[in-house]
Short mmCIF file of C-alpha atoms in Angstrom, two decimals:
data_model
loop_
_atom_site.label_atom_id
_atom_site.label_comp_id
_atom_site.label_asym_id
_atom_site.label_seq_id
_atom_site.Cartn_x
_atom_site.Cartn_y
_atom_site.Cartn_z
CA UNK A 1 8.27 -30.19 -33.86
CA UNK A 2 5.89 -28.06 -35.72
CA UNK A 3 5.09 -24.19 -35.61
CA UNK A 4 2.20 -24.65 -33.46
CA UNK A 5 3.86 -26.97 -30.98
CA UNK A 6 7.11 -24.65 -30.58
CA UNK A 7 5.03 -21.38 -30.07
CA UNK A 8 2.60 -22.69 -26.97
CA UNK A 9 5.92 -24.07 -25.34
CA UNK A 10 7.50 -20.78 -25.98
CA UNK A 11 4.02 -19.90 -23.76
CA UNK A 12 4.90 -22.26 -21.11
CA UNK A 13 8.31 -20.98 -20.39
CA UNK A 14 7.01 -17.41 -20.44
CA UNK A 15 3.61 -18.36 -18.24
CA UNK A 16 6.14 -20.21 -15.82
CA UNK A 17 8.55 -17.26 -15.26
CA UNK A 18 5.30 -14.39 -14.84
CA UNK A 19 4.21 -17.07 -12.05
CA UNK A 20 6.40 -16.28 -9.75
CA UNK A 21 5.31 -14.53 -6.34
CA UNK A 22 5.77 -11.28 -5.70
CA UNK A 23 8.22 -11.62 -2.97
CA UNK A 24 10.58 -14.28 -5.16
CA UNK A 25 10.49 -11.80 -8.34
CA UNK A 26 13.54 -10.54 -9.30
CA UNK A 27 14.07 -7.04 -8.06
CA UNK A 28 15.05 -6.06 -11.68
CA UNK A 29 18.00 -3.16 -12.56
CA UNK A 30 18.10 -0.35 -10.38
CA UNK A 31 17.22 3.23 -12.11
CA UNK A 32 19.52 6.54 -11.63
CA UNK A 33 17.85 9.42 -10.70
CA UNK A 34 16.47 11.60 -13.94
CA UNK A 35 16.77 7.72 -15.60
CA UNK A 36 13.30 5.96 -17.80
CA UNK A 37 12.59 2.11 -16.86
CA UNK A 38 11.41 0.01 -19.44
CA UNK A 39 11.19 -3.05 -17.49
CA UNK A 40 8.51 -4.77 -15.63
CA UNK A 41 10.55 -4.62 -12.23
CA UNK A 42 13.01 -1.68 -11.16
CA UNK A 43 14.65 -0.51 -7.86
CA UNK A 44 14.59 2.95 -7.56
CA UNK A 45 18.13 4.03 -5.72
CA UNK A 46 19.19 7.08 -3.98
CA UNK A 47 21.86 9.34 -5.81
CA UNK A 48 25.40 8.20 -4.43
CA UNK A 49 26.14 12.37 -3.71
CA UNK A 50 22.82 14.70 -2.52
CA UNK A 51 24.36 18.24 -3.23
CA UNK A 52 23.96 19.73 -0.22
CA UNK A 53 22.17 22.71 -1.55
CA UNK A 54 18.99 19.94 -1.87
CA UNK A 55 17.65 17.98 -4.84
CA UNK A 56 14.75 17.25 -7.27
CA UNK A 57 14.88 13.75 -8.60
CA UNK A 58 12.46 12.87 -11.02
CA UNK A 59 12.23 9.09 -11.93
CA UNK A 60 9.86 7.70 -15.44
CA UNK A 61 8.20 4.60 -15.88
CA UNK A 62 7.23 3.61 -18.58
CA UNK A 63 4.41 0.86 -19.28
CA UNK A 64 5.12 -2.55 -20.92
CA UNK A 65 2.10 -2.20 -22.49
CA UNK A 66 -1.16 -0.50 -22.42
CA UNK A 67 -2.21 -3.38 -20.09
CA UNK A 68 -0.73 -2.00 -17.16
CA UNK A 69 -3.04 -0.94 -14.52
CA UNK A 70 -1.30 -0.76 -10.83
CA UNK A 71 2.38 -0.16 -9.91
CA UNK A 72 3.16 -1.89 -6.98
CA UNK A 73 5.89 -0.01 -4.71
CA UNK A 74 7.58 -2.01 -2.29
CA UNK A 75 9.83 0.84 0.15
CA UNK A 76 13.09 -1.61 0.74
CA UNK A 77 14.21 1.46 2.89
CA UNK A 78 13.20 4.88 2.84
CA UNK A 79 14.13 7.84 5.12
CA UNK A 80 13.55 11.24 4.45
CA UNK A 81 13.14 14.58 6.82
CA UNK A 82 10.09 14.75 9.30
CA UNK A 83 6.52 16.12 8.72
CA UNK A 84 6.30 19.76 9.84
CA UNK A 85 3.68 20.44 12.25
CA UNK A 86 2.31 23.82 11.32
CA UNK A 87 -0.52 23.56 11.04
CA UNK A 88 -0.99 20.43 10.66
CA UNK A 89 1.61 16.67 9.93
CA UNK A 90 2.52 17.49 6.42
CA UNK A 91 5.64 17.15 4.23
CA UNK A 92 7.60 20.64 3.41
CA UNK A 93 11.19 20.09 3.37
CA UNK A 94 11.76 16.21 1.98
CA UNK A 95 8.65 15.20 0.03
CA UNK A 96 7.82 12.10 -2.18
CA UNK A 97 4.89 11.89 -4.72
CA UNK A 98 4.00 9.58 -7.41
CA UNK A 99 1.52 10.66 -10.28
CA UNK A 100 -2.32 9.43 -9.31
CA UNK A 101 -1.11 9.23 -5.61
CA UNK A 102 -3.17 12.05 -4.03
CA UNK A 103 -1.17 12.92 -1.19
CA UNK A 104 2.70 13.19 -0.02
CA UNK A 105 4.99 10.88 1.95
CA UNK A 106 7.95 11.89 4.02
CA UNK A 107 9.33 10.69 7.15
CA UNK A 108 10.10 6.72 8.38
CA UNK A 109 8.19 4.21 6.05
CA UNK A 110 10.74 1.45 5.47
CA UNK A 111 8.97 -1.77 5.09
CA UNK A 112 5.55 -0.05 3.85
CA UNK A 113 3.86 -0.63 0.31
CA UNK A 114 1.37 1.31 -1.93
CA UNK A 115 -0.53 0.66 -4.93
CA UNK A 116 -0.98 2.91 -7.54
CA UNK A 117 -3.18 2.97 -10.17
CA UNK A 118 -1.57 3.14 -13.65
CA UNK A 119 -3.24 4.23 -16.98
CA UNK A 120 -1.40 3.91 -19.96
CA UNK A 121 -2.29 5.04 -23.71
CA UNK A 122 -0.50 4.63 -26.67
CA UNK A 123 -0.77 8.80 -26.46
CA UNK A 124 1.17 8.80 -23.17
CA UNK A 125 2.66 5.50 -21.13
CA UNK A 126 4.39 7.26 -18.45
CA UNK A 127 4.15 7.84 -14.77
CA UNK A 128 6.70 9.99 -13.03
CA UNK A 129 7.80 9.14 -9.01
CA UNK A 130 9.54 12.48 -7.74
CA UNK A 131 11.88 13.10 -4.84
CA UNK A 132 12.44 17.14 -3.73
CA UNK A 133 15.13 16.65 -1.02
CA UNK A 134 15.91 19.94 0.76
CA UNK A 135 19.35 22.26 1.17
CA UNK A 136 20.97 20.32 3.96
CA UNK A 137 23.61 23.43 4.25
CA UNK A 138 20.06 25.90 5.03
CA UNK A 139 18.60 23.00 7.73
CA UNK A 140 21.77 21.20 8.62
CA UNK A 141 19.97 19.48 11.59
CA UNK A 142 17.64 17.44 9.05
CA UNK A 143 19.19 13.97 8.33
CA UNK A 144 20.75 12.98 5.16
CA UNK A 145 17.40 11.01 3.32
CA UNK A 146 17.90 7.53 1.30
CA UNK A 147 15.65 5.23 -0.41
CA UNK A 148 15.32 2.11 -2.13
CA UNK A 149 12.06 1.54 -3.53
CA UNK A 150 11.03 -1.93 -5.46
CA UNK A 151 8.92 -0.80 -8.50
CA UNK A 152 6.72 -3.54 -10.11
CA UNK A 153 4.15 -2.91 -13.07
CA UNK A 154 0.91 -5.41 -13.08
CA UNK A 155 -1.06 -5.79 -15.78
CA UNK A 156 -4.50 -6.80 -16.14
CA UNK A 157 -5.59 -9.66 -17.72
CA UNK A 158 -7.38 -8.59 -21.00
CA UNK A 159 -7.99 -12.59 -22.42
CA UNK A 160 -5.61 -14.74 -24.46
CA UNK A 161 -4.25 -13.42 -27.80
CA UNK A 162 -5.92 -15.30 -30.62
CA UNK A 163 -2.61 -17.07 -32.10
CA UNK A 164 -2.46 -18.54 -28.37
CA UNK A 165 -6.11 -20.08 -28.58
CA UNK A 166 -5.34 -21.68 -32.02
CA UNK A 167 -1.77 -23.28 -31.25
CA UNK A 168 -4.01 -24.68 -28.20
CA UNK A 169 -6.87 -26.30 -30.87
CA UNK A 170 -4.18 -27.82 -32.72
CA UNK A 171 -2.51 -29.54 -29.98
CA UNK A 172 -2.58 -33.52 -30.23
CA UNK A 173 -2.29 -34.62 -26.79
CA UNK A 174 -5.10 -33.30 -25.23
CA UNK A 175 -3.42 -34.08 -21.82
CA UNK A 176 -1.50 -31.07 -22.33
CA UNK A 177 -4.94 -28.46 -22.20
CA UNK A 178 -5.04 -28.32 -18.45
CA UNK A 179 -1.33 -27.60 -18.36
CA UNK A 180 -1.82 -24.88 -20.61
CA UNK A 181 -4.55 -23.96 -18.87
CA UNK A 182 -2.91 -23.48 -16.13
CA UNK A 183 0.36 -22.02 -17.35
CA UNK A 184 -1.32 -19.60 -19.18
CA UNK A 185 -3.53 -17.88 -17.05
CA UNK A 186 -2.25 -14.79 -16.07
CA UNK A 187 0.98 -14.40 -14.08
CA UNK A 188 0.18 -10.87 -12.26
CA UNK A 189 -3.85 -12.02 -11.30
CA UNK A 190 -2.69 -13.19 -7.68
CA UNK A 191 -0.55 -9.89 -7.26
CA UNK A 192 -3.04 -7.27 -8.06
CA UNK A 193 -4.89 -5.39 -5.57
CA UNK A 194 -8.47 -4.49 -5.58
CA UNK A 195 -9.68 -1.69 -6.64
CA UNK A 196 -9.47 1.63 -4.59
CA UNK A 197 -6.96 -0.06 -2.06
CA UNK A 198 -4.07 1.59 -1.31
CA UNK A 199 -2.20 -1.08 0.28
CA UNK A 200 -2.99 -5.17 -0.02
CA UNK A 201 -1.54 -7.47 2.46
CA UNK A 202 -1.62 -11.17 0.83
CA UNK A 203 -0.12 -13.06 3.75
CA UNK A 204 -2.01 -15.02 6.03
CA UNK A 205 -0.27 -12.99 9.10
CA UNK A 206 1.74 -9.79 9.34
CA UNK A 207 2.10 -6.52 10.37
CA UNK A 208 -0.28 -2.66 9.21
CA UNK A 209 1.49 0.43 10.22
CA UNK A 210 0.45 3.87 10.16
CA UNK A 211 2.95 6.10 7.62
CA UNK A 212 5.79 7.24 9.81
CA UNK A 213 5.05 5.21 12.32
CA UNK A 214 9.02 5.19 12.64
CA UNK A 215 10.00 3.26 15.68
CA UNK A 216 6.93 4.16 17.41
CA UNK A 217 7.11 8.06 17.35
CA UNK A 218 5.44 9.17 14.37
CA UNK A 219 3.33 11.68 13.47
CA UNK A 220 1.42 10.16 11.09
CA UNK A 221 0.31 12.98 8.01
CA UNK A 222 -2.82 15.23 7.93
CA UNK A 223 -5.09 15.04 5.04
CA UNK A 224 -4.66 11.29 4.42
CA UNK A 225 -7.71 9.32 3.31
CA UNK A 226 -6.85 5.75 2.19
CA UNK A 227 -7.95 2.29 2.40
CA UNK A 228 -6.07 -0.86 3.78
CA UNK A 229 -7.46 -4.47 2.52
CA UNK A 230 -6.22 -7.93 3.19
CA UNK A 231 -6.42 -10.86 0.86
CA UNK A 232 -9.42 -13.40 1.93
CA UNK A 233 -8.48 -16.84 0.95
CA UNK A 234 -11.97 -18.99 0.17
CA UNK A 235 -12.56 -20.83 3.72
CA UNK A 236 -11.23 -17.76 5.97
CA UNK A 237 -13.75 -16.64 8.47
CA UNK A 238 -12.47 -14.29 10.62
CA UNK A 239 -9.95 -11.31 10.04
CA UNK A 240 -8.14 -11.00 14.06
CA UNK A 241 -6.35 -7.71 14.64
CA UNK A 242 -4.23 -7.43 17.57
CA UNK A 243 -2.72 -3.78 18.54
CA UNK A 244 0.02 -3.24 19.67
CA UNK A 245 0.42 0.57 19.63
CA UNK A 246 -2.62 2.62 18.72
CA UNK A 247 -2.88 6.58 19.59
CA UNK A 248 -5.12 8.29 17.31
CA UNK A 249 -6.14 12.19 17.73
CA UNK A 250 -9.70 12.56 18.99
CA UNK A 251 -11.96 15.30 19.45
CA UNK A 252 -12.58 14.54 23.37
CA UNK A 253 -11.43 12.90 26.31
CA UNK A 254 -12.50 9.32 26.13
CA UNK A 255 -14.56 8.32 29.06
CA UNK A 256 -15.21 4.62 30.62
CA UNK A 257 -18.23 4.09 28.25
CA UNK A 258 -16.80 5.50 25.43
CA UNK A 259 -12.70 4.76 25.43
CA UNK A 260 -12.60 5.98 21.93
CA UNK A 261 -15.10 4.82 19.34
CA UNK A 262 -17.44 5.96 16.43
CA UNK A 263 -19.12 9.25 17.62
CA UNK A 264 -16.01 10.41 19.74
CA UNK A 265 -13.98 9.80 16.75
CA UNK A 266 -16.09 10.75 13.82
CA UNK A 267 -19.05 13.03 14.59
CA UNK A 268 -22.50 12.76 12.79
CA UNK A 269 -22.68 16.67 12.74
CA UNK A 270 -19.87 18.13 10.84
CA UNK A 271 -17.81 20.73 13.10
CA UNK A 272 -14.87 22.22 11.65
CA UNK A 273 -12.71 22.90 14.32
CA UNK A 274 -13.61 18.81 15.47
CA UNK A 275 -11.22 16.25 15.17
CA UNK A 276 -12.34 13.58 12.68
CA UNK A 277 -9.36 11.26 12.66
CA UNK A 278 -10.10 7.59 12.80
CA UNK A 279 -9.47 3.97 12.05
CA UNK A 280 -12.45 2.44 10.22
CA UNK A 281 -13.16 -0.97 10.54
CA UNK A 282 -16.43 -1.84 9.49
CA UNK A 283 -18.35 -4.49 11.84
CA UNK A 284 -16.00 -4.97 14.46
CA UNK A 285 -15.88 -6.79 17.60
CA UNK A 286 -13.86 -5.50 20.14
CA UNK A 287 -12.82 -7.25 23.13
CA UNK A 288 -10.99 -4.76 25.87
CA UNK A 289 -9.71 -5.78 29.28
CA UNK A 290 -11.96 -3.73 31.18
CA UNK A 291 -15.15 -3.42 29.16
CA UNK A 292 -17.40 -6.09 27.53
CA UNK A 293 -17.58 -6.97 23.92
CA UNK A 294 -17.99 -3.65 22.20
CA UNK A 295 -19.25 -3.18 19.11
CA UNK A 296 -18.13 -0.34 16.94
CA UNK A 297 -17.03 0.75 13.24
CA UNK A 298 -14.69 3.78 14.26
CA UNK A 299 -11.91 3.99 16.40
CA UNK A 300 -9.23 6.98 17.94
CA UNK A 301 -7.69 7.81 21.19
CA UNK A 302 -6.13 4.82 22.82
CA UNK A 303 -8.77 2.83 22.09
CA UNK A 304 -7.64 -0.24 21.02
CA UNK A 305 -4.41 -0.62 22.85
CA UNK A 306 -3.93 -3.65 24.34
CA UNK A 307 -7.67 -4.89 22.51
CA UNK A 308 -7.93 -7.69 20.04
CA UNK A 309 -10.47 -7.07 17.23
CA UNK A 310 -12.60 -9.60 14.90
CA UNK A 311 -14.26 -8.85 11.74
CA UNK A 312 -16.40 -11.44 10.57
CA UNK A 313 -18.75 -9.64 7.95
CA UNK A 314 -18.63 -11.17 4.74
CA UNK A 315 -16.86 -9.76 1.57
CA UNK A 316 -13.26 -8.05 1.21
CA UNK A 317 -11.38 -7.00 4.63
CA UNK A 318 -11.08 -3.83 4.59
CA UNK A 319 -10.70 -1.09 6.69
CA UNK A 320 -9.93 2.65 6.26
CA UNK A 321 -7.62 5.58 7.85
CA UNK A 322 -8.81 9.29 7.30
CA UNK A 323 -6.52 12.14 8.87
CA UNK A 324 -7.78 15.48 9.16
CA UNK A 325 -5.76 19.01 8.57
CA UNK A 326 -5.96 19.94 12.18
CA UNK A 327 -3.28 19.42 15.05
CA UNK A 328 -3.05 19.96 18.60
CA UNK A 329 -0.29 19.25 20.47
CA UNK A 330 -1.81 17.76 23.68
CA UNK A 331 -3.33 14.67 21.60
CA UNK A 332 -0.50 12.27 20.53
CA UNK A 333 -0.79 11.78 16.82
CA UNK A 334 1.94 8.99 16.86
CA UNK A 335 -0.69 6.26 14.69
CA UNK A 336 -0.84 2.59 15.42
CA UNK A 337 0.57 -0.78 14.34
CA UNK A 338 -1.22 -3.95 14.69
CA UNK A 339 -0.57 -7.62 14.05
CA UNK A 340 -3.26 -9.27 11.94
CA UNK A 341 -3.88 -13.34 11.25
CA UNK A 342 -6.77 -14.38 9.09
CA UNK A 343 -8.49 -17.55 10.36
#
């Protein structure tokens, strides 16, 4: 077997093992707190003994390669104190932050994934992911936190390296080129999200929660501005969501023309005292039990409990959640979850 030969089925093997789905990948070695991953997929693991005067764990990826642009994080579990409410959902005493994610989590989000951008140089190839836990002997009524948190770096495709593209020429069966061309092409391309989304749900069918949407309780955080797409495979037509809890903060009492939509929820006149906190959906259809086909892009109160919404606009699904700074105690902040099948 000569040089050439050997090298693209050294390709092969390597294009066949990158293929893999997300959810069959390997979870990787798990990283100790204050610990550097040099690996493509790590589990980031709570420290076996918090003190109990609180902790700061710091945890450092580092990029593959400068070809890195996303870190996927998948939260296997994670549990740490609640949101304060003064003045507004927001994390004080347990807090998690990643570098280029602009706000803080805290509070119930096993099961829930983010993206986050990822920007390597050959100056700096890092990105931190920080836990501050807080003194459990100064608020002994806040629960002891854990987390496990998949951590997977995708890299964008940046063409084939030129040794690659000559082995191929200088193949003699040329019954092997689509193989190649098909083991070869790049093994994260399926797993990366689009830009600007903050979370990217790739199943046909599933399940979008609010953060902290707990068991139902929440609150979901103030100050959260992020958007939620879902993969649209070529022949799809329709993106169905189908609430099943849904209690947003609005800035009046809905009414039986208005349960909860666009102008209630989002004002055209900025007011600073006003509520703006909202599901976007852009271009839906929303069927209720007691009104008629409704159609509206914004969405609070109670508005879509029990509803079923269609989007059928063409381009990405997409929609977006925006959470002001403000609270008030007699509007439920709990968030929503919803069901969604693309047909």
């Amino acid at each position: 077997m000569n040089f050439s030969m050997s090298f693209v089925l050294i390709l092969v093997v390597i294009g066949m093992m990158q293929l893999s789905p997300a959810k069959g990948q390997y979870t990787g070695p798990t990283l100790a707190c204050g610990g550097t991953s040099l690996v493509k997929t790590t589990t980031l693991l709570t420290p076996n003994n918090i003190a109990a005067n609180g902790l700061t764990c710091i945890y450092t990826i580092r990029s593959l390669n400068t070809r890195i642009c996303q870190l996927r994080l998948d939260f296997n579990s994670f549990s740490l104190a609640q949101p304060t409410l003064d003045p507004y959902p927001r994390c004080i005493n347990d807090v998690f932050s990643v570098d280029n994610l602009n706000f803080d989590l805290c509070g119930e989000n096993s099961g829930q994934h983010v993206y986050v951008p990822f920007n390597p140089t050959s100056a700096d190839r890092t990105m931190t992911i920080t836990f501050r836990i807080a003194s459990r002997s100064q608020i002994p009524t806040l629960a002891n936190p854990h987390w496990s948190i998949r951590v997977q770096q995708l890299e964008c495709p940046s063409g084939m390296a030129a040794a690659a593209k000559d082995a191929t020429r200088q193949l003699d069966t040329p019954d092997m080129l689509p193989l190649m061309a098909r083991t070869l092409s790049h093994g994260d391309i399926g797993l990366l999200a689009p830009t600007g989304c903050l979370q990217y749900f790739q199943d046909n069918s599933g399940t979008v929660e609010s953060f902290n949407f707990g068991n139902g309780a929440g609150p979901y955080l103030g100050g959260m501005n992020y958007a939620i797409c879902f993969h649209r495979p070529r022949n799809s037509q329709t993106l169905r969501i189908l609430p099943t809890t849904f209690e947003i903060a609005s800035s009046g009492n809905p009414t039986a023309q208005n349960p909860g939509v666009d102008e209630l929820c989002y004002s055209s006149v900025a007011i600073a005292a006003r509520s703006e906190d909202n599901l976007h959906i852009p271009n839906a259809v929303v069927r209720l039990p007691t009104l008629p086909a409704l159609r509206a892009n914004r969405f609070c109160s109670n508005s879509l409990s029990n509803g079923e919404v269609d989007v059928t606009a063409p381009g990405p699904y997409m929609m977006y959640f925006q959470s002001d700074q403000l609270f008030d105690p007699f509007r439920r902040e709990t968030g929503f979850r919803m069901k969604y099948v693309i047909l």
